[in-house]
């Protein structure tokens, strides 16, 4: 089960935030940078200014969209902990521990490692490869995931053209349009440009995925203090407004895509305008947006468990743990993005291995406490009686296997620990090396489908040359 | 002079109204605009810059000081044109073609204006040919380009090439920035500098132009 015990906002406060978000869409309006989208919204009763590319969305339409769109499938169709690797530009080379641009081989290694980390439930390529044509890295990323990921995956879609290609690849994998529409094999993070803008390419991509009923995660990225107000409530309301604008658009398209509300909100470092990755304000705003999503009947994802540090030290553990536990306790269905280090300076396989360890604990927490005759163990307690021991019992033997056991984290006694000292970072690194040495990527789809994916990719490359 | 100190303090104290009021008084008192600029406005903004560099101030504070500076500068600007005043470097800045993100660019603009640089905002989604057209028209010392998407980074290289083809590259220094850009990429496309974050802008422009 997923817990939902932590509520930092009252229902009245949530209603006020929702009301504020709707007021934004009615009064401030939203920029849709595509005439098709503007005309569509006008047909559904919105006031539109074509020259200014502005739309004002009535709350009636927002409420209708919320009521009639489909929340993203519940945990029975997604893992209990939607736990996907972060995707960034740089890779922390796990041999040299130095940052460099990500490569296609790094993507393959990351998929390989993720395939064999038991607590990372969703795959991605971890980095955007920089050794390919930078007009279509997303196509290469999707190709690798379709071919080699043993888990469901999330990828990025950067352009309308590559979106069409990725959809075509998905059609090849699933076997046809009907099958694709029933599968939700691919997904899109619909990310407006804050504040209050949706670019043409995002609108087109939402339409393309929406036509195929693929999952769309409404995921604005308001940055508190720069693209959103410096006050947390205001930024949460703005984030929700941007999510709702995308949702209203998708609804007007007539899409059956399952959706979630949320998104990778950020807090600005007002020393330099960059993003902060682990201030306490970050879990607060994510708790806010998760609460809003749940209040409106939708599943939610957030970014949590991130760190500012460049090394697995005390701060790293605290940064990650603080936000992860809070968002888990609030019932966030997705807790992304794993494997990043140094406030998004790079993706690290060693960090991912450490977070896999965390993931084991999180999975255990998610199981909660099972209450039944066997687990209450009244008959066992009565039979052991006063001052007895439970350690030799069949009941203990039956149940101790359910405990979480560490693989990387230390449980040694003081003397043993120092006699056999090996830093946690090194233990994680060795695990990564073991996986990469022991396993190779194996094709997860039939060869003819892989060939078709290659053909789609090569066709795009040829078109770009032309 | 006490009035210069007060003008300087109004910048440091981020008081736009006071800066305006004091500059008007200084002009009415017949104080040369170059002195108002150098001994009052610039003196204040330089202290702000030093404090920002020393991590004593945050961006919103620097930008508030920049607003106060801009207010004062706008009041003396018509009088400066009557003298042989040469502005600090002229900067043309925009987000590249295909990119509509502008928050970093806008912070840079505020910081540069607040330090007395002449800044022309080309806006967002600016094509290489548009950058060249504006460069021919405005003759900037610096061209700043911002890109937040990997798919738009290539337009930075296209713009640099376009400047070369137009015979402008030798007279314009190019600075690139944005979350997907790196020092490595900047070197690859032969840009003159890379700004890791918006706060670096003033220092980089100063280094490149020695102004």
XYZ file of C-alpha atoms in Angstrom:
677
model
C 0.000 0.000 0.000
C 1.050 3.557 -0.389
C 0.654 5.674 2.714
C -0.963 9.035 2.692
C -0.666 10.209 6.234
C 1.180 13.462 5.912
C -1.037 16.405 5.062
C 0.563 19.800 5.388
C -2.413 21.650 3.974
C -5.999 21.627 5.171
C -8.823 20.998 2.706
C -9.719 24.702 2.956
C -6.162 25.717 2.080
C -6.127 23.286 -0.827
C -9.385 24.700 -2.129
C -7.910 28.157 -1.882
C -4.879 27.119 -3.913
C -7.067 25.481 -6.560
C -9.247 28.585 -6.672
C -6.141 30.761 -7.102
C -4.878 28.550 -9.928
C -8.205 28.782 -11.715
C -8.265 32.546 -11.213
C -4.844 32.782 -12.840
C -6.097 30.954 -15.896
C -9.211 33.127 -16.082
C -7.598 36.477 -15.359
C -3.911 36.412 -16.240
C -4.428 33.910 -19.022
C -1.923 31.617 -20.667
C 0.191 31.858 -23.770
C -0.291 29.009 -26.241
C 2.228 29.493 -29.032
C 0.305 27.566 -31.689
C -2.707 28.745 -33.658
C -4.166 25.246 -33.785
C -4.240 25.105 -29.983
C -5.672 28.619 -29.689
C -8.466 27.819 -32.131
C -9.195 24.575 -30.303
C -9.509 26.353 -26.982
C -11.751 28.993 -28.529
C -14.044 26.265 -29.851
C -14.363 25.074 -26.255
C -15.463 28.413 -24.918
C -12.188 30.138 -24.067
C -11.518 33.777 -24.780
C -8.582 33.932 -27.181
C -6.349 36.652 -28.596
C -4.703 35.159 -31.663
C -2.261 38.041 -32.191
C -0.967 37.893 -28.618
C -1.256 34.077 -28.617
C -3.194 34.257 -25.379
C -6.009 32.125 -24.037
C -8.123 32.674 -20.947
C -9.457 29.374 -19.655
C -12.737 29.428 -17.689
C -12.806 27.340 -14.554
C -15.845 25.514 -15.876
C -13.592 23.977 -18.532
C -10.855 23.154 -16.018
C -13.346 21.420 -13.725
C -14.808 19.501 -16.630
C -11.339 18.365 -17.664
C -10.522 17.273 -14.115
C -13.732 15.303 -13.913
C -13.540 13.611 -17.288
C -9.842 12.966 -17.883
C -8.306 9.756 -16.644
C -5.930 9.722 -13.722
C -2.767 7.757 -14.426
C -3.259 4.094 -13.644
C -3.116 3.203 -9.984
C -0.313 1.187 -8.394
C -1.520 -2.122 -9.743
C -0.328 -1.009 -13.164
C 2.729 0.879 -11.989
C 5.145 -0.196 -9.316
C 4.410 0.886 -5.790
C 7.318 3.187 -5.946
C 7.762 4.854 -9.295
C 11.431 5.329 -9.103
C 13.189 6.466 -12.245
C 16.693 7.675 -12.929
C 17.323 11.345 -13.477
C 18.288 12.438 -16.985
C 20.965 15.087 -17.439
C 23.743 16.307 -19.676
C 26.759 15.170 -17.721
C 27.930 11.784 -16.568
C 30.178 11.222 -13.573
C 32.564 8.717 -15.062
C 32.446 5.832 -12.602
C 36.069 4.922 -13.319
C 37.617 8.372 -13.015
C 34.877 9.960 -10.845
C 35.158 13.026 -13.045
C 32.267 14.751 -14.820
C 32.178 14.661 -18.597
C 29.562 14.787 -21.334
C 27.316 11.757 -21.481
C 27.714 9.297 -24.350
C 25.653 6.631 -26.027
C 27.754 3.976 -24.297
C 26.942 5.592 -20.942
C 23.236 5.272 -21.815
C 23.727 1.579 -22.526
C 25.642 1.057 -19.280
C 22.968 2.869 -17.314
C 20.181 0.764 -18.814
C 22.234 -2.348 -18.054
C 22.777 -1.365 -14.422
C 19.140 -0.346 -13.951
C 18.050 -3.716 -15.336
C 19.858 -5.309 -12.394
C 19.032 -2.929 -9.549
C 16.100 -4.566 -7.885
C 14.652 -1.449 -6.295
C 14.809 0.901 -9.272
C 11.416 0.245 -10.777
C 11.562 2.411 -13.877
C 14.376 2.832 -16.338
C 15.775 5.705 -18.304
C 19.072 6.449 -20.045
C 20.332 8.678 -17.215
C 22.140 11.037 -19.561
C 21.436 12.801 -22.842
C 24.147 11.456 -25.172
C 26.337 14.218 -26.508
C 28.209 12.061 -29.041
C 25.237 11.920 -31.387
C 23.574 14.560 -33.542
C 22.228 16.986 -30.934
C 19.066 17.450 -32.948
C 17.906 13.947 -32.089
C 19.461 12.536 -28.902
C 15.947 11.680 -27.698
C 15.537 9.325 -30.645
C 18.700 7.438 -29.733
C 17.583 7.317 -26.091
C 14.181 5.889 -27.007
C 15.782 3.377 -29.364
C 17.985 1.982 -26.592
C 15.146 1.799 -24.107
C 12.796 0.031 -26.486
C 15.519 -2.458 -27.357
C 17.201 -3.160 -24.040
C 15.195 -2.058 -21.024
C 13.802 -4.933 -18.990
C 11.595 -2.471 -17.081
C 9.058 0.137 -17.972
C 10.833 3.345 -18.814
C 10.615 7.043 -19.104
C 12.340 9.007 -21.811
C 12.407 12.517 -23.117
C 10.908 13.913 -26.278
C 12.591 17.057 -27.531
C 11.083 17.816 -30.931
C 7.909 17.219 -32.895
C 9.768 15.236 -35.553
C 11.440 12.914 -33.066
C 8.100 12.559 -31.277
C 6.584 11.209 -34.484
C 9.516 8.817 -34.799
C 9.230 7.667 -31.188
C 5.515 7.019 -31.641
C 6.324 5.045 -34.783
C 8.883 3.012 -32.843
C 6.264 2.363 -30.149
C 3.818 1.225 -32.837
C 6.420 -1.237 -34.093
C 6.995 -2.566 -30.579
C 3.338 -2.918 -29.635
C 2.152 -4.170 -33.003
C -0.278 -1.488 -34.048
C -2.336 1.542 -33.113
C -4.971 -0.349 -31.127
C -2.276 -2.135 -29.152
C -0.326 1.069 -28.566
C -3.390 2.891 -27.305
C -3.996 0.135 -24.804
C -0.396 -0.086 -23.653
C 0.803 3.363 -22.473
C 4.331 2.177 -23.260
C 5.678 5.703 -23.643
C 5.008 8.850 -21.687
C 5.601 12.556 -21.907
C 6.392 15.145 -19.301
C 4.356 18.130 -20.453
C 6.426 21.051 -19.273
C 5.207 24.586 -19.835
C 7.745 27.403 -19.843
C 7.027 29.193 -16.605
C 5.385 31.438 -16.051
C 2.262 30.643 -18.012
C 3.535 29.699 -21.474
C 3.303 26.560 -23.565
C 5.662 26.473 -26.530
C 4.503 25.315 -29.904
C 6.602 22.184 -29.821
C 5.187 21.134 -26.426
C 1.635 21.688 -27.660
C 2.308 19.611 -30.759
C 3.942 16.816 -28.789
C 1.060 16.741 -26.280
C -1.279 16.376 -29.264
C 0.758 13.542 -30.814
C 0.985 11.561 -27.585
C -2.573 12.438 -26.687
C -3.841 11.007 -29.981
C -2.220 7.696 -29.056
C -3.551 7.800 -25.473
C -0.044 7.657 -24.060
C 0.480 8.753 -20.475
C 1.108 12.437 -20.011
C 2.546 13.715 -16.782
C 1.589 17.332 -16.317
C 4.917 18.538 -15.067
C 5.593 22.198 -15.015
C 8.852 23.348 -13.436
C 8.126 26.565 -11.643
C 11.244 27.840 -9.924
C 10.428 29.615 -6.694
C 11.874 33.113 -6.745
C 12.588 33.421 -10.470
C 9.813 31.963 -12.611
C 7.419 31.753 -9.686
C 6.701 33.928 -6.671
C 9.128 33.817 -3.778
C 6.256 32.628 -1.591
C 5.729 28.867 -1.578
C 1.931 28.921 -1.767
C 2.017 31.231 -4.774
C 4.478 29.036 -6.605
C 2.439 25.914 -5.859
C -0.656 27.661 -7.195
C 1.232 28.741 -10.303
C 2.556 25.202 -10.829
C -0.959 23.813 -10.512
C -2.304 26.443 -12.918
C 0.266 25.426 -15.520
C -0.593 21.752 -15.033
C -4.299 22.530 -15.360
C -3.809 24.550 -18.538
C -2.055 21.560 -20.130
C -4.798 19.267 -18.843
C -7.541 21.490 -20.254
C -5.808 21.489 -23.634
C -5.467 17.705 -23.599
C -9.135 17.406 -22.678
C -10.163 19.673 -25.541
C -8.170 17.413 -27.873
C -10.512 14.590 -26.878
C -7.597 12.476 -25.687
C -8.013 9.392 -23.520
C -4.455 9.673 -22.196
C -4.039 8.859 -18.538
C -2.516 11.802 -16.737
C -0.864 12.753 -13.489
C -0.468 16.177 -11.935
C 2.693 17.389 -10.298
C 6.036 18.127 -11.785
C 9.653 18.892 -10.962
C 9.203 22.211 -9.176
C 12.419 23.873 -8.140
C 13.691 26.500 -5.755
C 16.042 29.134 -7.114
C 19.374 29.777 -5.546
C 19.083 33.533 -5.407
C 22.815 33.900 -5.219
C 23.186 32.938 -8.828
C 19.822 31.953 -10.363
C 20.602 28.225 -10.474
C 18.338 25.562 -8.987
C 18.731 24.435 -5.424
C 18.336 20.699 -5.098
C 17.869 20.068 -1.421
C 16.665 23.049 0.586
C 13.787 22.293 2.982
C 11.586 24.487 0.780
C 11.797 21.853 -1.957
C 9.947 19.050 -0.138
C 7.503 21.666 1.107
C 6.475 22.737 -2.383
C 6.333 19.139 -3.543
C 4.174 18.244 -0.570
C 1.971 21.117 -1.663
C 1.615 20.033 -5.269
C 1.152 16.360 -4.326
C -1.589 17.377 -1.903
C -3.269 19.428 -4.639
C -3.147 16.518 -7.071
C -4.624 14.089 -4.554
C -7.262 16.630 -3.561
C -8.319 16.773 -7.215
C -8.354 12.984 -7.531
C -5.132 12.554 -9.469
C -1.931 10.670 -8.883
C 1.152 12.768 -8.478
C 4.859 12.625 -8.991
C 7.560 14.804 -7.613
C 11.278 15.150 -7.515
C 12.589 14.174 -4.159
C 15.640 12.631 -2.629
C 17.992 14.964 -4.490
C 21.271 16.281 -3.164
C 23.509 19.318 -3.442
C 26.614 17.325 -2.591
C 29.183 15.866 -4.913
C 29.998 12.885 -2.746
C 28.085 10.331 -0.659
C 28.706 11.998 2.678
C 26.474 12.851 5.614
C 24.825 15.765 3.800
C 24.127 13.517 0.825
C 22.259 11.077 3.038
C 20.397 13.791 4.884
C 19.480 15.694 1.708
C 18.063 12.595 0.114
C 16.428 11.096 3.154
C 14.683 14.221 4.358
C 12.693 14.854 1.223
C 12.244 11.222 0.257
C 10.632 10.226 3.521
C 8.383 13.278 3.624
C 7.072 12.761 0.112
C 6.651 9.055 0.685
C 4.658 9.764 3.817
C 2.455 12.133 1.848
C 1.688 9.351 -0.584
C 3.473 10.646 -3.667
C 3.177 7.856 -6.178
C 6.374 8.731 -7.974
C 9.586 9.730 -6.289
C 12.009 10.793 -9.018
C 14.767 11.392 -9.994
C 17.489 9.031 -9.006
C 21.235 9.006 -9.517
C 21.912 12.705 -9.728
C 24.696 14.303 -7.794
C 25.900 17.808 -7.031
C 22.664 19.691 -7.624
C 22.242 18.165 -11.024
C 25.848 18.440 -12.112
C 25.852 14.897 -13.310
C 24.443 11.406 -13.296
C 26.379 8.885 -11.215
C 25.975 5.116 -11.414
C 27.582 4.780 -7.995
C 24.947 7.125 -6.526
C 22.249 5.107 -8.258
C 23.551 1.944 -6.617
C 23.393 3.681 -3.227
C 19.873 4.886 -3.923
C 18.935 1.345 -4.843
C 19.873 0.506 -1.264
C 17.604 3.340 -0.075
C 14.955 1.969 -2.385
C 14.981 -1.333 -0.569
C 14.221 0.455 2.683
C 11.511 2.541 0.990
C 9.899 -0.568 -0.453
C 9.907 -2.083 3.003
C 8.330 1.025 4.494
C 5.693 0.889 1.767
C 4.622 -2.561 2.925
C 3.524 -1.081 6.201
C 2.458 -3.378 9.009
C 0.301 -6.302 8.107
C -2.337 -7.027 10.772
C -3.833 -10.523 10.884
C -3.932 -13.548 13.204
C -0.551 -14.750 12.097
C 1.180 -11.403 12.433
C -0.500 -10.539 15.725
C 0.936 -13.822 16.913
C -1.185 -14.051 20.050
C -0.847 -17.829 20.220
C 2.949 -17.533 19.832
C 3.194 -14.873 22.545
C 1.121 -16.954 24.916
C 3.198 -20.043 24.246
C 6.521 -18.245 24.759
C 5.121 -16.830 27.941
C 7.031 -14.852 30.565
C 10.731 -14.196 29.889
C 10.996 -16.591 26.905
C 12.747 -16.196 23.573
C 11.351 -15.977 20.081
C 14.558 -16.496 18.152
C 14.310 -20.282 17.650
C 10.675 -20.466 16.703
C 9.310 -21.628 13.348
C 7.236 -18.447 13.355
C 10.418 -16.372 13.523
C 12.069 -18.497 10.870
C 9.022 -18.032 8.672
C 8.907 -14.258 8.972
C 12.462 -12.984 9.421
C 13.013 -13.251 5.677
C 10.631 -10.326 5.276
C 13.051 -7.979 7.025
C 15.037 -5.553 4.964
C 18.692 -6.581 4.776
C 21.536 -4.251 3.843
C 23.843 -4.971 0.988
C 25.879 -1.774 0.920
C 24.997 -0.030 4.178
C 27.075 -0.924 7.215
C 25.823 -3.014 10.144
C 29.181 -4.104 11.473
C 30.422 -3.705 15.024
C 33.003 -0.976 15.632
C 36.127 -3.150 15.530
C 34.979 -5.174 12.545
C 33.995 -1.998 10.672
C 37.429 -0.409 11.013
C 39.336 -3.634 10.494
C 37.598 -4.153 7.147
C 37.008 -0.497 6.363
C 35.705 0.237 2.891
C 34.008 3.547 2.230
C 30.376 3.366 1.194
C 31.217 5.060 -2.101
C 33.672 2.269 -2.897
C 31.160 -0.446 -1.998
C 28.653 1.156 -4.357
C 31.259 1.480 -7.054
C 32.183 -2.190 -6.751
C 28.542 -3.151 -7.106
C 28.292 -1.146 -10.328
C 31.461 -2.777 -11.677
C 30.148 -6.223 -10.788
C 26.917 -5.615 -12.674
C 28.662 -4.240 -15.741
C 31.103 -7.142 -15.780
C 28.458 -9.792 -15.201
C 25.706 -8.670 -17.519
C 25.369 -7.515 -21.088
C 22.419 -5.873 -22.708
C 20.062 -8.313 -24.343
C 17.504 -7.496 -26.948
C 14.073 -7.385 -25.314
C 12.130 -7.219 -28.564
C 12.119 -9.447 -31.661
C 14.930 -8.786 -34.128
C 12.574 -7.648 -36.870
C 11.126 -5.017 -34.539
C 14.654 -3.900 -33.605
C 15.428 -3.635 -37.319
C 12.335 -1.499 -37.819
C 13.429 0.794 -34.979
C 16.833 1.130 -36.646
C 15.148 1.976 -39.941
C 13.087 4.733 -38.298
C 16.189 6.184 -36.652
C 18.267 6.021 -39.842
C 15.486 7.605 -41.862
C 15.513 10.618 -39.515
C 19.282 10.892 -39.762
C 19.031 10.903 -43.558
C 16.315 13.534 -43.497
C 18.456 15.796 -41.345
C 21.339 15.455 -43.771
C 19.025 16.530 -46.548
C 30.646 65.859 -1.691
C 27.786 64.837 0.540
C 25.324 64.548 -2.319
C 27.528 62.007 -4.103
C 27.641 59.948 -0.911
C 23.870 60.087 -0.646
C 23.441 58.996 -4.260
C 25.904 56.185 -3.697
C 24.007 55.110 -0.573
C 20.659 55.174 -2.385
C 22.046 52.575 -4.811
C 23.429 50.435 -2.012
C 20.144 50.768 -0.109
C 18.192 49.749 -3.250
C 16.088 52.913 -3.022
C 14.925 53.718 -6.535
C 12.808 56.719 -5.512
C 15.584 58.245 -3.452
C 18.102 57.703 -6.262
C 15.801 59.543 -8.650
C 15.160 62.369 -6.241
C 18.856 62.890 -5.443
C 19.966 62.747 -9.085
C 17.319 65.345 -9.977
C 18.635 67.581 -7.196
C 22.199 67.092 -8.355
C 21.280 68.048 -11.907
C 19.329 71.071 -10.676
C 22.371 72.112 -8.632
C 24.424 72.123 -11.834
C 26.624 69.189 -10.954
C 28.192 67.706 -14.116
C 26.373 64.507 -15.129
C 29.675 62.634 -15.543
C 30.432 63.331 -11.875
C 26.950 62.209 -10.821
C 27.540 59.023 -12.781
C 31.053 58.254 -11.642
C 31.067 59.522 -8.040
C 27.488 58.629 -7.200
C 25.806 55.956 -9.294
C 28.798 53.873 -10.375
C 30.442 54.195 -6.973
C 27.325 52.689 -5.427
C 26.861 49.883 -7.926
C 30.512 48.879 -7.656
C 30.123 48.366 -3.924
C 27.011 46.308 -4.624
C 29.019 44.235 -7.090
C 31.785 43.626 -4.584
C 29.311 42.580 -1.917
C 27.557 40.264 -4.370
C 30.864 38.663 -5.283
C 31.618 38.233 -1.580
C 28.296 36.401 -1.155
C 26.958 39.172 1.053
C 24.096 39.974 -1.308
C 21.613 37.945 -3.283
C 20.357 38.446 -6.818
C 17.060 40.147 -5.857
C 19.051 42.705 -3.823
C 21.491 43.291 -6.673
C 18.640 43.669 -9.118
C 16.898 46.135 -6.818
C 20.105 48.174 -6.688
C 20.307 47.876 -10.456
C 16.805 49.362 -10.715
C 17.887 52.285 -8.579
C 20.975 52.748 -10.767
C 18.879 52.568 -13.919
C 16.502 55.212 -12.555
C 19.353 57.595 -11.901
C 21.059 56.781 -15.199
C 17.924 57.474 -17.210
C 17.760 60.939 -15.667
C 21.331 61.872 -16.591
C 21.419 60.035 -19.916
C 20.102 62.915 -22.079
C 22.714 65.215 -20.515
C 25.472 62.638 -21.000
C 24.825 62.612 -24.718
C 25.770 66.300 -24.786
C 29.214 65.415 -23.485
C 31.800 63.074 -24.981
C 30.607 60.250 -22.788
C 31.206 56.761 -24.153
C 29.015 54.156 -22.555
C 30.447 50.993 -21.156
C 30.271 48.128 -23.587
C 27.193 47.538 -25.681
C 25.685 44.082 -25.296
C 23.210 42.349 -27.571
C 21.542 39.364 -25.916
C 18.861 36.857 -26.785
C 17.614 33.309 -26.504
C 18.456 31.303 -29.611
C 16.097 30.120 -32.278
C 13.615 27.545 -31.025
C 14.071 28.491 -27.387
C 11.523 30.588 -25.510
C 13.126 30.328 -22.067
C 14.219 33.738 -20.921
C 14.537 33.940 -17.155
C 18.332 33.617 -17.085
C 18.679 36.064 -19.960
C 16.453 38.585 -18.194
C 18.476 38.356 -14.988
C 21.654 38.950 -16.990
C 20.090 41.970 -18.685
C 19.141 43.504 -15.335
C 22.594 42.925 -13.907
C 24.378 44.369 -16.924
C 22.100 47.405 -17.138
C 22.563 47.919 -13.469
C 26.278 48.104 -14.021
C 26.036 50.731 -16.685
C 26.225 48.526 -19.743
C 24.087 49.331 -22.734
C 21.973 46.250 -23.345
C 19.717 45.389 -26.260
C 17.310 42.536 -25.644
C 16.716 40.613 -28.859
C 14.067 38.535 -27.120
C 13.530 34.818 -27.540
C 13.556 32.454 -30.500
C 16.141 34.606 -32.285
C 17.448 33.135 -35.496
C 21.113 33.381 -36.500
C 20.189 35.767 -39.315
C 18.272 37.988 -36.899
C 21.245 38.116 -34.542
C 23.444 39.135 -37.482
C 20.964 41.770 -38.632
C 20.822 43.254 -35.141
C 24.598 43.086 -34.786
C 25.047 44.984 -38.056
C 22.583 47.585 -36.900
C 23.671 48.002 -33.268
C 27.400 47.201 -33.479
C 27.598 45.553 -30.053
C 30.860 44.700 -28.325
C 29.306 41.536 -26.935
C 26.755 39.035 -28.185
C 25.210 36.917 -25.450
C 23.203 33.821 -26.320
C 21.088 31.650 -24.060
C 19.811 28.116 -24.711
C 18.046 25.790 -22.313
C 17.261 22.935 -24.674
C 19.800 20.527 -26.123
C 18.076 20.790 -29.472
C 18.602 24.543 -29.617
C 22.257 24.582 -28.624
C 23.285 23.997 -32.215
C 21.837 27.399 -33.101
C 24.607 28.976 -31.053
C 27.148 27.462 -33.393
C 25.088 28.514 -36.399
C 25.015 32.069 -35.084
C 28.789 32.154 -34.568
C 29.243 30.925 -38.149
C 26.790 33.527 -39.420
C 28.767 36.257 -37.656
C 31.938 34.993 -39.348
C 30.297 34.946 -42.758
C 29.059 38.491 -42.226
C 32.584 39.643 -41.317
C 31.493 40.612 -37.805
C 33.120 37.932 -35.697
C 36.350 39.822 -35.186
C 34.622 42.810 -33.593
C 32.143 40.951 -31.382
C 32.897 38.792 -28.382
C 30.470 35.896 -27.943
C 29.273 34.658 -24.551
C 27.037 31.608 -24.248
C 25.031 30.313 -21.322
C 22.070 28.174 -20.321
C 21.506 25.016 -18.350
C 22.487 22.609 -21.125
C 25.538 24.601 -22.233
C 28.985 23.890 -20.845
C 32.480 25.339 -20.990
C 33.366 22.434 -23.218
C 30.598 23.244 -25.660
C 31.516 26.919 -25.625
C 35.080 26.015 -26.595
C 33.809 23.667 -29.265
C 31.850 26.413 -31.007
C 34.658 28.975 -30.511
C 32.660 31.205 -28.196
C 34.778 33.645 -26.200
C 33.244 32.841 -22.835
C 30.762 30.644 -21.021
C 28.575 31.875 -18.192
C 27.789 29.129 -15.743
C 25.126 31.210 -14.084
C 23.512 34.611 -14.477
C 25.535 36.119 -11.665
C 28.743 35.643 -13.640
C 27.652 37.977 -16.426
C 29.075 41.308 -15.244
C 32.480 39.862 -14.453
C 32.698 38.098 -17.803
C 31.704 41.186 -19.802
C 34.168 43.276 -17.830
C 36.966 40.807 -18.549
C 36.163 40.551 -22.230
C 35.871 44.276 -22.822
C 38.190 45.639 -20.152
C 35.493 48.249 -19.567
